[in-house]
Amino acid sequence: HSHVPGVYTESGKFLMPSEIGMEWQVDEPAIVNVGSVGQPRDGDTRSSFVTYAGDGTDGTKHGSRTVAQMSYPQSPAIDPITKELVVPMWGSGTVARITPMGRVNTFAGDSANPGTDVDALTLAARFTAPTGLIVDAAGITFVAGWTGHTVRKITVGGTVNTVAGTGSYGDLDHGSDGLLAEFRNPLGFTISGG
């Protein structure tokens, strides 16, 4: 825990903002500490933030983290196998992956046709307002569909299937058949051991 802003590199260096011109170009894994700006105890009302990827423009442009465009990114997760950041994109109805070196690519979903859930292979699949996701130890991604009221599964090979939810808003627990269950705007997940 530190109130001092800076970058802790994988090689063990600590770099102050003044040493790096207030900007860190990611070329190795790092921890970025924004410091304590904006904390009530500091009396400083400014805020601090880190932009990991995206140029600030709403869109679905692939590429390096500085030119990529994303549409309302939601709660991301780390793929434990590839170490990629997996991000549900509410606005475009897609799921993006950001490599450790900062390349942004759409992994699943058709940004030209977001909306009604469609099970298919990667880019032919459709998502309704994906909000939260989790990636399990095998690299399988589970996506919560806020307005689609479903839970979707993306295999490592890219097949997208609905695993729970009828698509109707409700509170129906259907025991052994998840496809007959109903959800009220699912947001995310927790994996429990056992």
PDB file of C-alpha atoms in Angstrom:
ATOM      1  CA  HIS A   1       0.000   0.000   0.000  1.00  0.00           C
ATOM      2  CA  SER A   2       1.481   3.344  -1.044  1.00  0.00           C
ATOM      3  CA  HIS A   3       0.143   6.842  -1.412  1.00  0.00           C
ATOM      4  CA  VAL A   4       3.003   7.657  -3.787  1.00  0.00           C
ATOM      5  CA  PRO A   5       2.043   7.549  -7.476  1.00  0.00           C
ATOM      6  CA  GLY A   6       4.276   5.573  -9.789  1.00  0.00           C
ATOM      7  CA  VAL A   7       4.876   2.385 -11.714  1.00  0.00           C
ATOM      8  CA  TYR A   8       6.240  -0.804 -10.188  1.00  0.00           C
ATOM      9  CA  THR A   9       7.809  -2.811 -13.027  1.00  0.00           C
ATOM     10  CA  GLU A  10       8.163  -6.574 -13.213  1.00  0.00           C
ATOM     11  CA  SER A  11      11.932  -6.099 -13.072  1.00  0.00           C
ATOM     12  CA  GLY A  12      11.568  -4.493  -9.641  1.00  0.00           C
ATOM     13  CA  LYS A  13      11.978  -0.820 -10.500  1.00  0.00           C
ATOM     14  CA  PHE A  14       9.781   1.937  -9.081  1.00  0.00           C
ATOM     15  CA  LEU A  15       9.357   4.832 -11.496  1.00  0.00           C
ATOM     16  CA  MET A  16       7.996   8.195 -10.342  1.00  0.00           C
ATOM     17  CA  PRO A  17       5.683  10.115 -12.743  1.00  0.00           C
ATOM     18  CA  SER A  18       8.357  12.812 -13.153  1.00  0.00           C
ATOM     19  CA  GLU A  19      10.833  10.153 -14.325  1.00  0.00           C
ATOM     20  CA  ILE A  20       8.554   8.902 -17.099  1.00  0.00           C
ATOM     21  CA  GLY A  21       6.965  12.141 -18.284  1.00  0.00           C
ATOM     22  CA  MET A  22       3.604  11.292 -16.624  1.00  0.00           C
ATOM     23  CA  GLU A  23       3.101   8.465 -19.143  1.00  0.00           C
ATOM     24  CA  TRP A  24       4.024   4.775 -19.038  1.00  0.00           C
ATOM     25  CA  GLN A  25       4.206   2.835 -22.281  1.00  0.00           C
ATOM     26  CA  VAL A  26       3.599  -0.774 -21.321  1.00  0.00           C
ATOM     27  CA  ASP A  27       6.339  -3.090 -22.486  1.00  0.00           C
ATOM     28  CA  GLU A  28       6.299  -5.439 -19.515  1.00  0.00           C
ATOM     29  CA  PRO A  29       3.800  -6.363 -16.811  1.00  0.00           C
ATOM     30  CA  ALA A  30       3.566  -3.589 -14.223  1.00  0.00           C
ATOM     31  CA  ILE A  31       1.522  -2.318 -11.316  1.00  0.00           C
ATOM     32  CA  VAL A  32       0.412   1.292 -11.697  1.00  0.00           C
ATOM     33  CA  ASN A  33      -0.310   3.116  -8.461  1.00  0.00           C
ATOM     34  CA  VAL A  34      -2.288   6.309  -9.025  1.00  0.00           C
ATOM     35  CA  GLY A  35      -1.350   7.523  -5.573  1.00  0.00           C
ATOM     36  CA  SER A  36      -3.711   9.147  -3.127  1.00  0.00           C
ATOM     37  CA  VAL A  37      -4.897  12.101  -5.160  1.00  0.00           C
ATOM     38  CA  GLY A  38      -8.540  12.717  -4.429  1.00  0.00           C
ATOM     39  CA  GLN A  39      -8.452  11.097  -0.998  1.00  0.00           C
ATOM     40  CA  PRO A  40     -10.319  13.177   1.603  1.00  0.00           C
ATOM     41  CA  ARG A  41      -7.317  13.156   3.943  1.00  0.00           C
ATOM     42  CA  ASP A  42      -5.178  14.909   1.312  1.00  0.00           C
ATOM     43  CA  GLY A  43      -7.494  17.866   0.874  1.00  0.00           C
ATOM     44  CA  ASP A  44      -6.891  17.499  -2.883  1.00  0.00           C
ATOM     45  CA  THR A  45     -10.105  17.257  -4.914  1.00  0.00           C
ATOM     46  CA  ARG A  46      -8.430  16.245  -8.179  1.00  0.00           C
ATOM     47  CA  SER A  47      -8.888  12.675  -9.284  1.00  0.00           C
ATOM     48  CA  SER A  48      -6.405  10.155 -10.630  1.00  0.00           C
ATOM     49  CA  PHE A  49      -6.928   7.458 -13.194  1.00  0.00           C
ATOM     50  CA  VAL A  50      -5.099   5.117 -15.475  1.00  0.00           C
ATOM     51  CA  THR A  51      -6.158   4.445 -19.055  1.00  0.00           C
ATOM     52  CA  TYR A  52      -5.099   0.914 -19.892  1.00  0.00           C
ATOM     53  CA  ALA A  53      -6.495   0.814 -23.405  1.00  0.00           C
ATOM     54  CA  GLY A  54      -8.656   2.911 -25.687  1.00  0.00           C
ATOM     55  CA  ASP A  55      -8.381   6.374 -27.168  1.00  0.00           C
ATOM     56  CA  GLY A  56     -11.484   7.657 -25.383  1.00  0.00           C
ATOM     57  CA  THR A  57     -13.709   7.385 -28.452  1.00  0.00           C
ATOM     58  CA  ASP A  58     -16.787   5.151 -28.443  1.00  0.00           C
ATOM     59  CA  GLY A  59     -16.326   2.473 -31.095  1.00  0.00           C
ATOM     60  CA  THR A  60     -14.958  -0.988 -31.893  1.00  0.00           C
ATOM     61  CA  LYS A  61     -11.607  -0.284 -33.515  1.00  0.00           C
ATOM     62  CA  HIS A  62      -8.945  -2.970 -33.061  1.00  0.00           C
ATOM     63  CA  GLY A  63      -5.279  -2.256 -32.669  1.00  0.00           C
ATOM     64  CA  SER A  64      -2.752  -1.109 -30.143  1.00  0.00           C
ATOM     65  CA  ARG A  65      -4.032   0.151 -26.796  1.00  0.00           C
ATOM     66  CA  THR A  66      -3.454   3.782 -27.793  1.00  0.00           C
ATOM     67  CA  VAL A  67      -5.594   3.702 -30.971  1.00  0.00           C
ATOM     68  CA  ALA A  68      -8.205   1.107 -30.026  1.00  0.00           C
ATOM     69  CA  GLN A  69     -11.798   2.179 -29.512  1.00  0.00           C
ATOM     70  CA  MET A  70     -14.163   0.479 -27.113  1.00  0.00           C
ATOM     71  CA  SER A  71     -17.887   0.881 -26.509  1.00  0.00           C
ATOM     72  CA  TYR A  72     -18.835   1.100 -22.832  1.00  0.00           C
ATOM     73  CA  PRO A  73     -16.367  -1.448 -21.434  1.00  0.00           C
ATOM     74  CA  GLN A  74     -17.657  -3.184 -18.317  1.00  0.00           C
ATOM     75  CA  SER A  75     -16.163  -5.386 -15.571  1.00  0.00           C
ATOM     76  CA  PRO A  76     -13.141  -7.228 -17.016  1.00  0.00           C
ATOM     77  CA  ALA A  77     -11.351 -10.389 -15.919  1.00  0.00           C
ATOM     78  CA  ILE A  78      -7.910 -11.863 -16.523  1.00  0.00           C
ATOM     79  CA  ASP A  79      -7.624 -15.095 -18.514  1.00  0.00           C
ATOM     80  CA  PRO A  80      -5.393 -17.225 -16.248  1.00  0.00           C
ATOM     81  CA  ILE A  81      -3.927 -19.084 -19.220  1.00  0.00           C
ATOM     82  CA  THR A  82      -3.194 -16.315 -21.754  1.00  0.00           C
ATOM     83  CA  LYS A  83      -2.898 -13.470 -19.190  1.00  0.00           C
ATOM     84  CA  GLU A  84      -5.114 -11.388 -21.479  1.00  0.00           C
ATOM     85  CA  LEU A  85      -7.603  -8.894 -20.079  1.00  0.00           C
ATOM     86  CA  VAL A  86     -11.073 -10.008 -21.233  1.00  0.00           C
ATOM     87  CA  VAL A  87     -13.574  -7.144 -21.411  1.00  0.00           C
ATOM     88  CA  PRO A  88     -17.337  -7.207 -22.046  1.00  0.00           C
ATOM     89  CA  MET A  89     -18.392  -4.251 -24.199  1.00  0.00           C
ATOM     90  CA  TRP A  90     -21.919  -3.166 -23.282  1.00  0.00           C
ATOM     91  CA  GLY A  91     -22.324  -0.710 -26.161  1.00  0.00           C
ATOM     92  CA  SER A  92     -21.153  -2.924 -29.009  1.00  0.00           C
ATOM     93  CA  GLY A  93     -22.443  -6.261 -27.721  1.00  0.00           C
ATOM     94  CA  THR A  94     -18.977  -7.795 -27.965  1.00  0.00           C
ATOM     95  CA  VAL A  95     -16.236  -9.312 -25.833  1.00  0.00           C
ATOM     96  CA  ALA A  96     -12.723  -7.994 -26.403  1.00  0.00           C
ATOM     97  CA  ARG A  97      -9.346  -9.355 -25.406  1.00  0.00           C
ATOM     98  CA  ILE A  98      -6.367  -7.147 -24.631  1.00  0.00           C
ATOM     99  CA  THR A  99      -3.024  -8.915 -24.855  1.00  0.00           C
ATOM    100  CA  PRO A 100      -0.321  -8.318 -22.228  1.00  0.00           C
ATOM    101  CA  MET A 101       1.461  -6.176 -24.821  1.00  0.00           C
ATOM    102  CA  GLY A 102      -1.645  -4.059 -25.386  1.00  0.00           C
ATOM    103  CA  ARG A 103      -3.250  -5.272 -28.602  1.00  0.00           C
ATOM    104  CA  VAL A 104      -7.065  -5.005 -28.508  1.00  0.00           C
ATOM    105  CA  ASN A 105      -9.126  -7.495 -30.531  1.00  0.00           C
ATOM    106  CA  THR A 106     -12.787  -8.471 -30.584  1.00  0.00           C
ATOM    107  CA  PHE A 107     -12.944 -12.061 -29.391  1.00  0.00           C
ATOM    108  CA  ALA A 108     -16.678 -12.682 -29.704  1.00  0.00           C
ATOM    109  CA  GLY A 109     -19.779 -10.848 -30.824  1.00  0.00           C
ATOM    110  CA  ASP A 110     -20.937  -8.982 -33.907  1.00  0.00           C
ATOM    111  CA  SER A 111     -20.587  -5.240 -33.270  1.00  0.00           C
ATOM    112  CA  ALA A 112     -22.576  -4.457 -36.425  1.00  0.00           C
ATOM    113  CA  ASN A 113     -25.562  -6.408 -35.071  1.00  0.00           C
ATOM    114  CA  PRO A 114     -25.608  -6.240 -31.257  1.00  0.00           C
ATOM    115  CA  GLY A 115     -28.803  -7.188 -29.523  1.00  0.00           C
ATOM    116  CA  THR A 116     -30.687 -10.438 -29.404  1.00  0.00           C
ATOM    117  CA  ASP A 117     -28.479 -13.275 -28.149  1.00  0.00           C
ATOM    118  CA  VAL A 118     -27.358 -15.624 -30.911  1.00  0.00           C
ATOM    119  CA  ASP A 119     -25.254 -18.724 -30.230  1.00  0.00           C
ATOM    120  CA  ALA A 120     -22.551 -19.201 -32.862  1.00  0.00           C
ATOM    121  CA  LEU A 121     -18.801 -19.145 -33.401  1.00  0.00           C
ATOM    122  CA  THR A 122     -16.912 -16.070 -32.144  1.00  0.00           C
ATOM    123  CA  LEU A 123     -17.681 -13.078 -34.372  1.00  0.00           C
ATOM    124  CA  ALA A 124     -20.995 -14.482 -35.652  1.00  0.00           C
ATOM    125  CA  ALA A 125     -22.354 -14.705 -32.091  1.00  0.00           C
ATOM    126  CA  ARG A 126     -24.467 -11.880 -30.672  1.00  0.00           C
ATOM    127  CA  PHE A 127     -24.670 -10.561 -27.126  1.00  0.00           C
ATOM    128  CA  THR A 128     -27.283  -8.399 -25.437  1.00  0.00           C
ATOM    129  CA  ALA A 129     -25.512  -5.813 -23.252  1.00  0.00           C
ATOM    130  CA  PRO A 130     -22.713  -7.966 -21.818  1.00  0.00           C
ATOM    131  CA  THR A 131     -21.818  -6.572 -18.396  1.00  0.00           C
ATOM    132  CA  GLY A 132     -19.682  -8.932 -16.381  1.00  0.00           C
ATOM    133  CA  LEU A 133     -17.631 -11.982 -17.067  1.00  0.00           C
ATOM    134  CA  ILE A 134     -15.296 -14.450 -15.498  1.00  0.00           C
ATOM    135  CA  VAL A 135     -12.691 -16.754 -16.992  1.00  0.00           C
ATOM    136  CA  ASP A 136     -12.221 -20.114 -15.296  1.00  0.00           C
ATOM    137  CA  ALA A 137      -8.970 -22.054 -14.830  1.00  0.00           C
ATOM    138  CA  ALA A 138      -9.509 -23.851 -18.167  1.00  0.00           C
ATOM    139  CA  GLY A 139      -9.813 -20.561 -20.074  1.00  0.00           C
ATOM    140  CA  ILE A 140     -13.581 -20.805 -20.554  1.00  0.00           C
ATOM    141  CA  THR A 141     -15.321 -17.427 -20.379  1.00  0.00           C
ATOM    142  CA  PHE A 142     -18.773 -16.945 -18.854  1.00  0.00           C
ATOM    143  CA  VAL A 143     -20.596 -13.720 -19.786  1.00  0.00           C
ATOM    144  CA  ALA A 144     -23.550 -12.103 -18.016  1.00  0.00           C
ATOM    145  CA  GLY A 145     -26.107 -10.495 -20.330  1.00  0.00           C
ATOM    146  CA  TRP A 146     -27.709  -7.560 -18.494  1.00  0.00           C
ATOM    147  CA  THR A 147     -30.742  -7.023 -20.702  1.00  0.00           C
ATOM    148  CA  GLY A 148     -30.607 -10.460 -22.304  1.00  0.00           C
ATOM    149  CA  HIS A 149     -31.096 -12.069 -18.858  1.00  0.00           C
ATOM    150  CA  THR A 150     -28.769 -14.928 -19.779  1.00  0.00           C
ATOM    151  CA  VAL A 151     -25.433 -16.512 -18.955  1.00  0.00           C
ATOM    152  CA  ARG A 152     -23.318 -17.306 -21.995  1.00  0.00           C
ATOM    153  CA  LYS A 153     -20.255 -19.532 -22.306  1.00  0.00           C
ATOM    154  CA  ILE A 154     -17.372 -18.941 -24.722  1.00  0.00           C
ATOM    155  CA  THR A 155     -15.137 -21.962 -25.163  1.00  0.00           C
ATOM    156  CA  VAL A 156     -11.401 -21.665 -25.749  1.00  0.00           C
ATOM    157  CA  GLY A 157     -12.140 -22.516 -29.390  1.00  0.00           C
ATOM    158  CA  GLY A 158     -14.630 -19.648 -29.656  1.00  0.00           C
ATOM    159  CA  THR A 159     -18.003 -21.375 -29.580  1.00  0.00           C
ATOM    160  CA  VAL A 160     -20.621 -19.227 -27.836  1.00  0.00           C
ATOM    161  CA  ASN A 161     -23.561 -20.993 -26.166  1.00  0.00           C
ATOM    162  CA  THR A 162     -26.273 -19.938 -23.766  1.00  0.00           C
ATOM    163  CA  VAL A 163     -25.885 -22.060 -20.629  1.00  0.00           C
ATOM    164  CA  ALA A 164     -28.519 -20.463 -18.410  1.00  0.00           C
ATOM    165  CA  GLY A 165     -31.537 -18.225 -18.801  1.00  0.00           C
ATOM    166  CA  THR A 166     -34.567 -18.159 -21.042  1.00  0.00           C
ATOM    167  CA  GLY A 167     -33.976 -14.542 -21.998  1.00  0.00           C
ATOM    168  CA  SER A 168     -37.010 -13.501 -19.943  1.00  0.00           C
ATOM    169  CA  TYR A 169     -36.768 -11.168 -16.960  1.00  0.00           C
ATOM    170  CA  GLY A 170     -37.613 -13.064 -13.783  1.00  0.00           C
ATOM    171  CA  ASP A 171     -36.588 -15.044 -10.706  1.00  0.00           C
ATOM    172  CA  LEU A 172     -37.115 -18.645 -11.701  1.00  0.00           C
ATOM    173  CA  ASP A 173     -34.680 -21.252 -10.378  1.00  0.00           C
ATOM    174  CA  HIS A 174     -35.280 -24.345 -12.453  1.00  0.00           C
ATOM    175  CA  GLY A 175     -32.972 -26.721 -10.633  1.00  0.00           C
ATOM    176  CA  SER A 176     -31.055 -28.942 -13.017  1.00  0.00           C
ATOM    177  CA  ASP A 177     -31.959 -27.183 -16.273  1.00  0.00           C
ATOM    178  CA  GLY A 178     -30.278 -23.778 -16.376  1.00  0.00           C
ATOM    179  CA  LEU A 179     -31.819 -23.000 -19.771  1.00  0.00           C
ATOM    180  CA  LEU A 180     -35.240 -22.841 -18.108  1.00  0.00           C
ATOM    181  CA  ALA A 181     -34.078 -20.420 -15.391  1.00  0.00           C
ATOM    182  CA  GLU A 182     -34.925 -16.726 -15.421  1.00  0.00           C
ATOM    183  CA  PHE A 183     -32.663 -13.868 -14.288  1.00  0.00           C
ATOM    184  CA  ARG A 184     -33.103 -10.205 -13.477  1.00  0.00           C
ATOM    185  CA  ASN A 185     -30.300  -8.330 -15.186  1.00  0.00           C
ATOM    186  CA  PRO A 186     -27.282 -10.481 -14.234  1.00  0.00           C
ATOM    187  CA  LEU A 187     -24.146  -8.413 -13.666  1.00  0.00           C
ATOM    188  CA  GLY A 188     -21.292 -10.796 -12.953  1.00  0.00           C
ATOM    189  CA  PHE A 189     -20.009 -13.995 -11.399  1.00  0.00           C
ATOM    190  CA  THR A 190     -18.034 -15.636  -8.651  1.00  0.00           C
ATOM    191  CA  ILE A 191     -16.398 -19.013  -8.981  1.00  0.00           C
ATOM    192  CA  SER A 192     -16.704 -21.080  -5.828  1.00  0.00           C
ATOM    193  CA  GLY A 193     -14.496 -24.035  -5.010  1.00  0.00           C
ATOM    194  CA  GLY A 194     -15.951 -27.345  -4.241  1.00  0.00           C
TER     195      GLY A 194
END
